[in-house]
């Protein structure tokens, strides 16, 4: 099996070659269009000079048809080129992700940062250098929202995790499906545009415009006006040609039967009708035009989804919901809607005011929109949620494909526990140092001591982020991983909030209060506490920490606490203690400090604060006084 990096490089090279070919096609078509125009102009001038007037109209018509056909081909190839460019970019991004250059990706999910969330801020789930920035390939607003929910909400039960695991295992090798779904999504101009307005608009109903009598009158009136106006337009064109070529009029007499004032009168009547409730119609047209590209993209994504066959029951059940509307698929329904919205965009054409006054396009578009809403509008949000779900699953499946040696975690029921073999931090790449872990029912709290920079905080973040991946249905950065479903809380990164007049110490107290409350409510709590009560004096910190550790070590909870307070380690000596001591240590060589970042049993035997002070230039005497 080819490595992920080589597969991405091969695909990027293939799409790069296709891009060059399509650019060449486009250049040739542009040259051909120019040649057709010049040649046609020369022929028309020659015909005028030799007075072949009877062929003049035919040549003009042929030129227009040929020119429009070449323009259509050019636009079609241009669209294909954009799609291929998107696929090339997808593979380039995948290569950067594997090479550790993902921290420069534009979408970091910064707007999802919530300092009050139970764990997301402490564990770098969103923002620069975050888990979201690393894995996200969602290109729709609803897909990004769904991925955010998966990473920040406790799973309902073991089955929901297993469902996602099965889907991720199937989607992992489907690189063709995942990349093309992402490429389709790249067409959206603004993937952070909230869809609430779109959903709300589609749920609105205007039964007034759908009354059969009104629809019948509007259609008959616009048809009659259109036909009579056509006779007037032909007469005008015939007159202009006759004047320019100095010939008699050649249009058939049938176009002169209807008096010229009839279509003028009908157009006047329609202009009056167009003023009735125009604001309501304009709201429909503006929103349809605003979301035109989004709807077109949703259509293409649904088409891509519907033509694939899946084996995972979870994905199969999702796809079934795309075909339960009168046996007509979601793609076909949205395709109809997309065509309506695309035609509405044409009102930006300079001829639109004239055509609208003749054909009352505003009314016909509004009728088409309202009929579509009535027929399929209730399912629209559901269809988009399926797109979002599959985008989120593909983001997680990317981890599976890019890291084939990572293991799928085992989720079990029963007492709170976590066991892991060779577990590392997924965001550290080749720099990661892996550790084994076993926290089972016999004890509930790991008290981690160690010197500064030895790896205590990183280890706890490693535990937390792998638990989040496990709950998301993703593979984890470990050879083996097993855990139960718990409510994850952390208190690792606190700061002053001047706007709310909250000090970092009080912010820490509020976080710990939430953990204690959840524990008292009988929840299975997994807590990660880094240097608790560091904002107060040493005596209060020690006393408070002892009380908190004892309180959180009750049955059902499981947690990790890092501290420099070595005296807290004495709590593990109690006969019925549910606390175990672990530590990280450093070693010295050639007057330099080194860390192995390996977890070891027992209380830390070393301290390095004074040594680090010396490295900073602070001269310390034998009795630890500062010179």
mmCIF file of N, CA and C in Angstrom, residues 299-420:
data_model
loop_
_atom_site.group_PDB
_atom_site.id
_atom_site.type_symbol
_atom_site.label_atom_id
_atom_site.label_comp_id
_atom_site.label_asym_id
_atom_site.label_seq_id
_atom_site.Cartn_x
_atom_site.Cartn_y
_atom_site.Cartn_z
ATOM 1 N N UNK A 299 -26.139 21.312 -3.839
ATOM 2 C CA UNK A 299 -26.640 20.408 -4.881
ATOM 3 C C UNK A 299 -25.537 19.467 -5.357
ATOM 4 N N UNK A 300 -24.378 20.037 -5.664
ATOM 5 C CA UNK A 300 -23.263 19.222 -6.160
ATOM 6 C C UNK A 300 -22.767 18.237 -5.105
ATOM 7 N N UNK A 301 -22.751 18.671 -3.839
ATOM 8 C CA UNK A 301 -22.304 17.778 -2.767
ATOM 9 C C UNK A 301 -23.283 16.627 -2.582
ATOM 10 N N UNK A 302 -24.574 16.928 -2.663
ATOM 11 C CA UNK A 302 -25.582 15.871 -2.532
ATOM 12 C C UNK A 302 -25.518 14.891 -3.706
ATOM 13 N N UNK A 303 -25.278 15.421 -4.893
ATOM 14 C CA UNK A 303 -25.133 14.547 -6.054
ATOM 15 C C UNK A 303 -23.964 13.589 -5.864
ATOM 16 N N UNK A 304 -22.857 14.121 -5.339
ATOM 17 C CA UNK A 304 -21.670 13.302 -5.093
ATOM 18 C C UNK A 304 -21.956 12.240 -4.030
ATOM 19 N N UNK A 305 -22.690 12.615 -2.997
ATOM 20 C CA UNK A 305 -23.010 11.677 -1.911
ATOM 21 C C UNK A 305 -23.944 10.575 -2.413
ATOM 22 N N UNK A 306 -24.978 10.975 -3.167
ATOM 23 C CA UNK A 306 -26.008 10.026 -3.578
ATOM 24 C C UNK A 306 -25.506 8.964 -4.557
ATOM 25 N N UNK A 307 -24.485 9.292 -5.327
ATOM 26 C CA UNK A 307 -24.016 8.309 -6.314
ATOM 27 C C UNK A 307 -23.020 7.310 -5.728
ATOM 28 N N UNK A 308 -22.728 7.416 -4.433
ATOM 29 C CA UNK A 308 -21.823 6.469 -3.783
ATOM 30 C C UNK A 308 -22.602 5.442 -2.965
ATOM 31 N N UNK A 309 -22.067 4.255 -2.896
ATOM 32 C CA UNK A 309 -22.642 3.192 -2.094
ATOM 33 C C UNK A 309 -21.783 2.995 -0.849
ATOM 34 N N UNK A 310 -22.427 2.861 0.287
ATOM 35 C CA UNK A 310 -21.712 2.714 1.552
ATOM 36 C C UNK A 310 -22.104 1.409 2.237
ATOM 37 N N UNK A 311 -21.244 0.964 3.137
ATOM 38 C CA UNK A 311 -21.482 -0.268 3.885
ATOM 39 C C UNK A 311 -21.812 0.008 5.341
ATOM 40 N N UNK A 312 -21.316 1.120 5.864
ATOM 41 C CA UNK A 312 -21.574 1.472 7.257
ATOM 42 C C UNK A 312 -23.055 1.756 7.465
ATOM 43 N N UNK A 313 -23.657 1.093 8.446
ATOM 44 C CA UNK A 313 -25.086 1.275 8.704
ATOM 45 C C UNK A 313 -25.411 2.732 9.034
ATOM 46 N N UNK A 314 -24.499 3.388 9.740
ATOM 47 C CA UNK A 314 -24.724 4.772 10.134
ATOM 48 C C UNK A 314 -24.832 5.673 8.900
ATOM 49 N N UNK A 315 -23.926 5.518 7.940
ATOM 50 C CA UNK A 315 -23.961 6.341 6.730
ATOM 51 C C UNK A 315 -25.134 5.934 5.844
ATOM 52 N N UNK A 316 -25.419 4.640 5.785
ATOM 53 C CA UNK A 316 -26.567 4.172 4.987
ATOM 54 C C UNK A 316 -27.862 4.799 5.495
ATOM 55 N N UNK A 317 -28.017 4.834 6.820
ATOM 56 C CA UNK A 317 -29.215 5.443 7.412
ATOM 57 C C UNK A 317 -29.280 6.940 7.107
ATOM 58 N N UNK A 318 -28.116 7.599 7.098
ATOM 59 C CA UNK A 318 -28.087 9.017 6.743
ATOM 60 C C UNK A 318 -28.548 9.212 5.297
ATOM 61 N N UNK A 319 -28.019 8.390 4.410
ATOM 62 C CA UNK A 319 -28.336 8.526 2.983
ATOM 63 C C UNK A 319 -29.786 8.189 2.667
ATOM 64 N N UNK A 320 -30.399 7.323 3.474
ATOM 65 C CA UNK A 320 -31.810 6.993 3.263
ATOM 66 C C UNK A 320 -32.675 8.239 3.413
ATOM 67 N N UNK A 321 -32.250 9.159 4.279
ATOM 68 C CA UNK A 321 -33.028 10.373 4.513
ATOM 69 C C UNK A 321 -32.943 11.344 3.341
ATOM 70 N N UNK A 322 -32.084 11.039 2.375
ATOM 71 C CA UNK A 322 -31.979 11.887 1.188
ATOM 72 C C UNK A 322 -32.964 11.487 0.097
ATOM 73 N N UNK A 323 -33.660 10.377 0.299
ATOM 74 C CA UNK A 323 -34.532 9.875 -0.772
ATOM 75 C C UNK A 323 -35.934 9.553 -0.271
ATOM 76 N N UNK A 324 -36.381 10.227 0.781
ATOM 77 C CA UNK A 324 -37.697 9.880 1.327
ATOM 78 C C UNK A 324 -38.753 10.944 1.023
ATOM 79 N N UNK A 325 -38.489 11.789 0.031
ATOM 80 C CA UNK A 325 -39.460 12.819 -0.337
ATOM 81 C C UNK A 325 -40.127 12.466 -1.656
ATOM 82 N N UNK A 326 -41.239 11.759 -1.576
ATOM 83 C CA UNK A 326 -41.985 11.342 -2.775
ATOM 84 C C UNK A 326 -41.104 10.608 -3.769
ATOM 85 N N UNK A 327 -40.172 9.821 -3.259
ATOM 86 C CA UNK A 327 -39.273 8.996 -4.079
ATOM 87 C C UNK A 327 -38.373 9.838 -4.987
ATOM 88 N N UNK A 328 -38.333 11.155 -4.764
ATOM 89 C CA UNK A 328 -37.454 12.028 -5.537
ATOM 90 C C UNK A 328 -36.282 12.413 -4.650
ATOM 91 N N UNK A 329 -35.070 12.204 -5.147
ATOM 92 C CA UNK A 329 -33.889 12.390 -4.306
ATOM 93 C C UNK A 329 -33.687 13.847 -3.919
ATOM 94 N N UNK A 330 -32.915 14.039 -2.845
ATOM 95 C CA UNK A 330 -32.617 15.389 -2.374
ATOM 96 C C UNK A 330 -31.860 16.171 -3.442
ATOM 97 N N UNK A 331 -30.963 15.481 -4.138
ATOM 98 C CA UNK A 331 -30.196 16.168 -5.193
ATOM 99 C C UNK A 331 -31.125 16.742 -6.259
ATOM 100 N N UNK A 332 -32.086 15.963 -6.721
ATOM 101 C CA UNK A 332 -32.989 16.435 -7.770
ATOM 102 C C UNK A 332 -33.850 17.592 -7.273
ATOM 103 N N UNK A 333 -34.264 17.500 -6.003
ATOM 104 C CA UNK A 333 -35.074 18.575 -5.440
ATOM 105 C C UNK A 333 -34.276 19.876 -5.370
ATOM 106 N N UNK A 334 -33.044 19.793 -4.868
ATOM 107 C CA UNK A 334 -32.227 21.002 -4.742
ATOM 108 C C UNK A 334 -31.736 21.470 -6.112
ATOM 109 N N UNK A 335 -31.603 20.542 -7.048
ATOM 110 C CA UNK A 335 -31.228 20.932 -8.410
ATOM 111 C C UNK A 335 -32.298 21.843 -9.004
ATOM 112 N N UNK A 336 -33.553 21.498 -8.768
ATOM 113 C CA UNK A 336 -34.656 22.344 -9.231
ATOM 114 C C UNK A 336 -34.576 23.726 -8.589
ATOM 115 N N UNK A 337 -34.337 23.734 -7.291
ATOM 116 C CA UNK A 337 -34.240 24.993 -6.557
ATOM 117 C C UNK A 337 -33.038 25.813 -7.031
ATOM 118 N N UNK A 338 -31.930 25.147 -7.296
ATOM 119 C CA UNK A 338 -30.720 25.830 -7.757
ATOM 120 C C UNK A 338 -30.954 26.514 -9.095
ATOM 121 N N UNK A 339 -31.679 25.848 -9.988
ATOM 122 C CA UNK A 339 -31.966 26.437 -11.306
ATOM 123 C C UNK A 339 -32.836 27.682 -11.167
ATOM 124 N N UNK A 340 -33.769 27.640 -10.223
ATOM 125 C CA UNK A 340 -34.603 28.825 -9.980
ATOM 126 C C UNK A 340 -33.731 29.984 -9.500
ATOM 127 N N UNK A 341 -32.858 29.704 -8.514
ATOM 128 C CA UNK A 341 -31.990 30.742 -7.953
ATOM 129 C C UNK A 341 -31.010 31.274 -8.999
ATOM 130 N N UNK A 342 -30.522 30.378 -9.850
ATOM 131 C CA UNK A 342 -29.570 30.794 -10.882
ATOM 132 C C UNK A 342 -30.246 31.706 -11.899
ATOM 133 N N UNK A 343 -31.504 31.417 -12.227
ATOM 134 C CA UNK A 343 -32.227 32.286 -13.168
ATOM 135 C C UNK A 343 -32.494 33.657 -12.540
ATOM 136 N N UNK A 344 -32.678 33.677 -11.221
ATOM 137 C CA UNK A 344 -32.914 34.940 -10.526
ATOM 138 C C UNK A 344 -31.684 35.840 -10.591
ATOM 139 N N UNK A 345 -30.502 35.225 -10.555
ATOM 140 C CA UNK A 345 -29.259 36.003 -10.642
ATOM 141 C C UNK A 345 -29.182 36.770 -11.959
ATOM 142 N N UNK A 346 -29.862 36.255 -12.990
ATOM 143 C CA UNK A 346 -29.821 36.906 -14.311
ATOM 144 C C UNK A 346 -30.483 38.285 -14.300
ATOM 145 N N UNK A 347 -31.175 38.633 -13.213
ATOM 146 C CA UNK A 347 -31.808 39.956 -13.163
ATOM 147 C C UNK A 347 -30.780 41.085 -13.099
ATOM 148 N N UNK A 348 -29.518 40.719 -12.908
ATOM 149 C CA UNK A 348 -28.446 41.721 -12.944
ATOM 150 C C UNK A 348 -28.126 42.136 -14.385
ATOM 151 N N UNK A 349 -28.722 41.416 -15.346
ATOM 152 C CA UNK A 349 -28.513 41.729 -16.745
ATOM 153 C C UNK A 349 -29.158 43.079 -17.084
ATOM 154 N N UNK A 350 -28.527 43.824 -17.978
ATOM 155 C CA UNK A 350 -29.043 45.156 -18.333
ATOM 156 C C UNK A 350 -30.418 45.097 -19.007
ATOM 157 N N UNK A 351 -30.751 43.948 -19.619
ATOM 158 C CA UNK A 351 -32.049 43.803 -20.289
ATOM 159 C C UNK A 351 -33.166 43.411 -19.320
ATOM 160 N N UNK A 352 -32.811 43.142 -18.055
ATOM 161 C CA UNK A 352 -33.803 42.637 -17.107
ATOM 162 C C UNK A 352 -35.006 43.566 -16.927
ATOM 163 N N UNK A 353 -34.822 44.872 -16.729
ATOM 164 C CA UNK A 353 -36.006 45.738 -16.547
ATOM 165 C C UNK A 353 -36.995 45.638 -17.690
ATOM 166 N N UNK A 354 -36.479 45.509 -18.921
ATOM 167 C CA UNK A 354 -37.367 45.400 -20.082
ATOM 168 C C UNK A 354 -38.100 44.057 -20.071
ATOM 169 N N UNK A 355 -37.332 42.967 -19.872
ATOM 170 C CA UNK A 355 -37.940 41.635 -19.858
ATOM 171 C C UNK A 355 -38.917 41.475 -18.701
ATOM 172 N N UNK A 356 -38.611 42.062 -17.563
ATOM 173 C CA UNK A 356 -39.495 41.951 -16.398
ATOM 174 C C UNK A 356 -40.820 42.648 -16.652
ATOM 175 N N UNK A 357 -40.780 43.807 -17.302
ATOM 176 C CA UNK A 357 -42.023 44.532 -17.584
ATOM 177 C C UNK A 357 -42.871 43.802 -18.631
ATOM 178 N N UNK A 358 -42.214 43.022 -19.499
ATOM 179 C CA UNK A 358 -42.949 42.277 -20.526
ATOM 180 C C UNK A 358 -43.461 40.937 -20.003
ATOM 181 N N UNK A 359 -42.626 40.230 -19.240
ATOM 182 C CA UNK A 359 -42.960 38.857 -18.828
ATOM 183 C C UNK A 359 -43.293 38.709 -17.340
ATOM 184 N N UNK A 360 -43.151 39.793 -16.574
ATOM 185 C CA UNK A 360 -43.403 39.754 -15.116
ATOM 186 C C UNK A 360 -42.596 38.632 -14.441
ATOM 187 N N UNK A 361 -41.304 38.631 -14.721
ATOM 188 C CA UNK A 361 -40.422 37.569 -14.213
ATOM 189 C C UNK A 361 -40.454 37.471 -12.699
ATOM 190 N N UNK A 362 -40.561 38.617 -12.009
ATOM 191 C CA UNK A 362 -40.563 38.622 -10.545
ATOM 192 C C UNK A 362 -41.654 37.708 -9.998
ATOM 193 N N UNK A 363 -42.833 37.790 -10.598
ATOM 194 C CA UNK A 363 -43.954 36.973 -10.132
ATOM 195 C C UNK A 363 -43.714 35.495 -10.404
ATOM 196 N N UNK A 364 -43.239 35.187 -11.599
ATOM 197 C CA UNK A 364 -43.032 33.779 -11.952
ATOM 198 C C UNK A 364 -41.930 33.151 -11.090
ATOM 199 N N UNK A 365 -40.863 33.899 -10.812
ATOM 200 C CA UNK A 365 -39.809 33.390 -9.926
ATOM 201 C C UNK A 365 -40.347 33.169 -8.514
ATOM 202 N N UNK A 366 -41.131 34.135 -8.040
ATOM 203 C CA UNK A 366 -41.697 34.020 -6.687
ATOM 204 C C UNK A 366 -42.626 32.812 -6.593
ATOM 205 N N UNK A 367 -43.441 32.604 -7.623
ATOM 206 C CA UNK A 367 -44.331 31.436 -7.641
ATOM 207 C C UNK A 367 -43.513 30.147 -7.617
ATOM 208 N N UNK A 368 -42.455 30.091 -8.416
ATOM 209 C CA UNK A 368 -41.599 28.888 -8.464
ATOM 210 C C UNK A 368 -40.951 28.624 -7.103
ATOM 211 N N UNK A 369 -40.462 29.686 -6.467
ATOM 212 C CA UNK A 369 -39.827 29.540 -5.145
ATOM 213 C C UNK A 369 -40.833 29.025 -4.128
ATOM 214 N N UNK A 370 -42.015 29.625 -4.081
ATOM 215 C CA UNK A 370 -43.021 29.240 -3.084
ATOM 216 C C UNK A 370 -43.500 27.812 -3.321
ATOM 217 N N UNK A 371 -43.642 27.403 -4.572
ATOM 218 C CA UNK A 371 -44.045 26.022 -4.850
ATOM 219 C C UNK A 371 -42.970 25.049 -4.382
ATOM 220 N N UNK A 372 -41.709 25.421 -4.606
ATOM 221 C CA UNK A 372 -40.618 24.545 -4.159
ATOM 222 C C UNK A 372 -40.581 24.456 -2.634
ATOM 223 N N UNK A 373 -40.763 25.578 -1.984
ATOM 224 C CA UNK A 373 -40.786 25.588 -0.512
ATOM 225 C C UNK A 373 -41.881 24.661 0.022
ATOM 226 N N UNK A 374 -43.058 24.755 -0.594
ATOM 227 C CA UNK A 374 -44.184 23.931 -0.153
ATOM 228 C C UNK A 374 -43.894 22.443 -0.329
ATOM 229 N N UNK A 375 -43.247 22.109 -1.431
ATOM 230 C CA UNK A 375 -42.997 20.706 -1.755
ATOM 231 C C UNK A 375 -41.814 20.115 -0.996
ATOM 232 N N UNK A 376 -40.717 20.869 -0.898
ATOM 233 C CA UNK A 376 -39.474 20.291 -0.360
ATOM 234 C C UNK A 376 -38.831 21.104 0.746
ATOM 235 N N UNK A 377 -39.372 22.278 1.046
ATOM 236 C CA UNK A 377 -38.736 23.162 2.022
ATOM 237 C C UNK A 377 -38.570 22.570 3.407
ATOM 238 N N UNK A 378 -39.510 21.718 3.822
ATOM 239 C CA UNK A 378 -39.445 21.136 5.174
ATOM 240 C C UNK A 378 -38.259 20.186 5.347
ATOM 241 N N UNK A 379 -37.740 19.663 4.248
ATOM 242 C CA UNK A 379 -36.625 18.713 4.320
ATOM 243 C C UNK A 379 -35.262 19.361 4.082
ATOM 244 N N UNK A 380 -35.263 20.625 3.711
ATOM 245 C CA UNK A 380 -34.020 21.275 3.300
ATOM 246 C C UNK A 380 -32.967 21.266 4.404
ATOM 247 N N UNK A 381 -33.360 21.662 5.609
ATOM 248 C CA UNK A 381 -32.404 21.719 6.723
ATOM 249 C C UNK A 381 -31.870 20.329 7.060
ATOM 250 N N UNK A 382 -32.738 19.336 6.958
ATOM 251 C CA UNK A 382 -32.311 17.951 7.223
ATOM 252 C C UNK A 382 -31.267 17.509 6.204
ATOM 253 N N UNK A 383 -31.480 17.847 4.936
ATOM 254 C CA UNK A 383 -30.513 17.466 3.901
ATOM 255 C C UNK A 383 -29.148 18.106 4.157
ATOM 256 N N UNK A 384 -29.162 19.370 4.533
ATOM 257 C CA UNK A 384 -27.897 20.053 4.790
ATOM 258 C C UNK A 384 -27.200 19.501 6.029
ATOM 259 N N UNK A 385 -27.991 19.076 7.012
ATOM 260 C CA UNK A 385 -27.374 18.489 8.212
ATOM 261 C C UNK A 385 -26.652 17.189 7.868
ATOM 262 N N UNK A 386 -27.158 16.464 6.861
ATOM 263 C CA UNK A 386 -26.495 15.228 6.430
ATOM 264 C C UNK A 386 -25.165 15.564 5.745
ATOM 265 N N UNK A 387 -25.165 16.623 4.937
ATOM 266 C CA UNK A 387 -23.902 17.083 4.341
ATOM 267 C C UNK A 387 -22.904 17.419 5.444
ATOM 268 N N UNK A 388 -23.371 18.182 6.443
ATOM 269 C CA UNK A 388 -22.492 18.568 7.547
ATOM 270 C C UNK A 388 -21.961 17.383 8.323
ATOM 271 N N UNK A 389 -22.820 16.397 8.554
ATOM 272 C CA UNK A 389 -22.400 15.194 9.282
ATOM 273 C C UNK A 389 -21.318 14.449 8.511
ATOM 274 N N UNK A 390 -21.507 14.295 7.202
ATOM 275 C CA UNK A 390 -20.524 13.579 6.392
ATOM 276 C C UNK A 390 -19.218 14.369 6.276
ATOM 277 N N UNK A 391 -19.306 15.689 6.216
ATOM 278 C CA UNK A 391 -18.085 16.501 6.209
ATOM 279 C C UNK A 391 -17.292 16.295 7.498
ATOM 280 N N UNK A 392 -18.004 16.304 8.627
ATOM 281 C CA UNK A 392 -17.331 16.105 9.909
ATOM 282 C C UNK A 392 -16.713 14.710 9.989
ATOM 283 N N UNK A 393 -17.443 13.709 9.514
ATOM 284 C CA UNK A 393 -16.916 12.342 9.523
ATOM 285 C C UNK A 393 -15.692 12.223 8.616
ATOM 286 N N UNK A 394 -15.714 12.914 7.485
ATOM 287 C CA UNK A 394 -14.555 12.885 6.582
ATOM 288 C C UNK A 394 -13.350 13.562 7.221
ATOM 289 N N UNK A 395 -13.575 14.619 8.006
ATOM 290 C CA UNK A 395 -12.467 15.269 8.727
ATOM 291 C C UNK A 395 -11.822 14.290 9.692
ATOM 292 N N UNK A 396 -12.659 13.520 10.389
ATOM 293 C CA UNK A 396 -12.143 12.533 11.342
ATOM 294 C C UNK A 396 -11.488 11.371 10.595
ATOM 295 N N UNK A 397 -12.094 10.980 9.454
ATOM 296 C CA UNK A 397 -11.537 9.874 8.664
ATOM 297 C C UNK A 397 -10.168 10.224 8.090
ATOM 298 N N UNK A 398 -9.912 11.503 7.891
ATOM 299 C CA UNK A 398 -8.602 11.950 7.439
ATOM 300 C C UNK A 398 -7.507 11.512 8.414
ATOM 301 N N UNK A 399 -7.832 11.577 9.708
ATOM 302 C CA UNK A 399 -6.871 11.141 10.730
ATOM 303 C C UNK A 399 -6.561 9.664 10.533
ATOM 304 N N UNK A 400 -7.608 8.891 10.266
ATOM 305 C CA UNK A 400 -7.444 7.444 10.072
ATOM 306 C C UNK A 400 -6.537 7.153 8.886
ATOM 307 N N UNK A 401 -6.754 7.862 7.782
ATOM 308 C CA UNK A 401 -5.961 7.610 6.574
ATOM 309 C C UNK A 401 -4.516 8.093 6.736
ATOM 310 N N UNK A 402 -4.343 9.283 7.314
ATOM 311 C CA UNK A 402 -3.010 9.870 7.431
ATOM 312 C C UNK A 402 -2.142 9.176 8.484
ATOM 313 N N UNK A 403 -2.786 8.507 9.431
ATOM 314 C CA UNK A 403 -2.052 7.866 10.523
ATOM 315 C C UNK A 403 -2.482 6.402 10.647
ATOM 316 N N UNK A 404 -2.099 5.586 9.691
ATOM 317 C CA UNK A 404 -2.588 4.196 9.647
ATOM 318 C C UNK A 404 -2.152 3.354 10.840
ATOM 319 N N UNK A 405 -1.117 3.789 11.567
ATOM 320 C CA UNK A 405 -0.623 2.990 12.698
ATOM 321 C C UNK A 405 -1.304 3.360 14.018
ATOM 322 N N UNK A 406 -2.106 4.407 14.017
ATOM 323 C CA UNK A 406 -2.845 4.744 15.230
ATOM 324 C C UNK A 406 -3.969 3.721 15.426
ATOM 325 N N UNK A 407 -4.392 3.557 16.655
ATOM 326 C CA UNK A 407 -5.380 2.516 16.966
ATOM 327 C C UNK A 407 -6.772 3.112 17.175
ATOM 328 N N UNK A 408 -7.776 2.313 16.873
ATOM 329 C CA UNK A 408 -9.152 2.697 17.191
ATOM 330 C C UNK A 408 -9.395 2.356 18.656
ATOM 331 N N UNK A 409 -9.829 3.312 19.460
ATOM 332 C CA UNK A 409 -9.998 3.063 20.898
ATOM 333 C C UNK A 409 -11.164 2.126 21.198
ATOM 334 N N UNK A 410 -11.078 1.494 22.324
ATOM 335 C CA UNK A 410 -12.169 0.647 22.804
ATOM 336 C C UNK A 410 -12.933 1.414 23.872
ATOM 337 N N UNK A 411 -14.230 1.541 23.676
ATOM 338 C CA UNK A 411 -15.075 2.231 24.653
ATOM 339 C C UNK A 411 -15.839 1.164 25.435
ATOM 340 N N UNK A 412 -15.684 1.189 26.755
ATOM 341 C CA UNK A 412 -16.334 0.173 27.582
ATOM 342 C C UNK A 412 -17.268 0.830 28.588
ATOM 343 N N UNK A 413 -18.104 0.015 29.196
ATOM 344 C CA UNK A 413 -18.992 0.497 30.249
ATOM 345 C C UNK A 413 -18.458 0.012 31.590
ATOM 346 N N UNK A 414 -18.983 0.592 32.657
ATOM 347 C CA UNK A 414 -18.531 0.195 33.989
ATOM 348 C C UNK A 414 -17.838 1.332 34.712
ATOM 349 N N UNK A 415 -16.944 0.959 35.637
ATOM 350 C CA UNK A 415 -16.250 1.964 36.446
ATOM 351 C C UNK A 415 -15.330 2.812 35.577
ATOM 352 N N UNK A 416 -15.115 4.056 35.998
ATOM 353 C CA UNK A 416 -14.250 4.981 35.259
ATOM 354 C C UNK A 416 -12.841 4.432 35.149
ATOM 355 N N UNK A 417 -12.299 4.443 33.942
ATOM 356 C CA UNK A 417 -10.940 3.959 33.743
ATOM 357 C C UNK A 417 -10.382 4.440 32.413
ATOM 358 N N UNK A 418 -9.063 4.520 32.363
ATOM 359 C CA UNK A 418 -8.330 4.813 31.117
ATOM 360 C C UNK A 418 -7.077 3.951 31.110
ATOM 361 N N UNK A 419 -6.869 3.233 30.030
ATOM 362 C CA UNK A 419 -5.604 2.525 29.851
ATOM 363 C C UNK A 419 -5.091 2.824 28.448
ATOM 364 N N UNK A 420 -3.793 2.980 28.345
ATOM 365 C CA UNK A 420 -3.211 3.296 27.046
ATOM 366 C C UNK A 420 -1.803 2.739 26.967
#
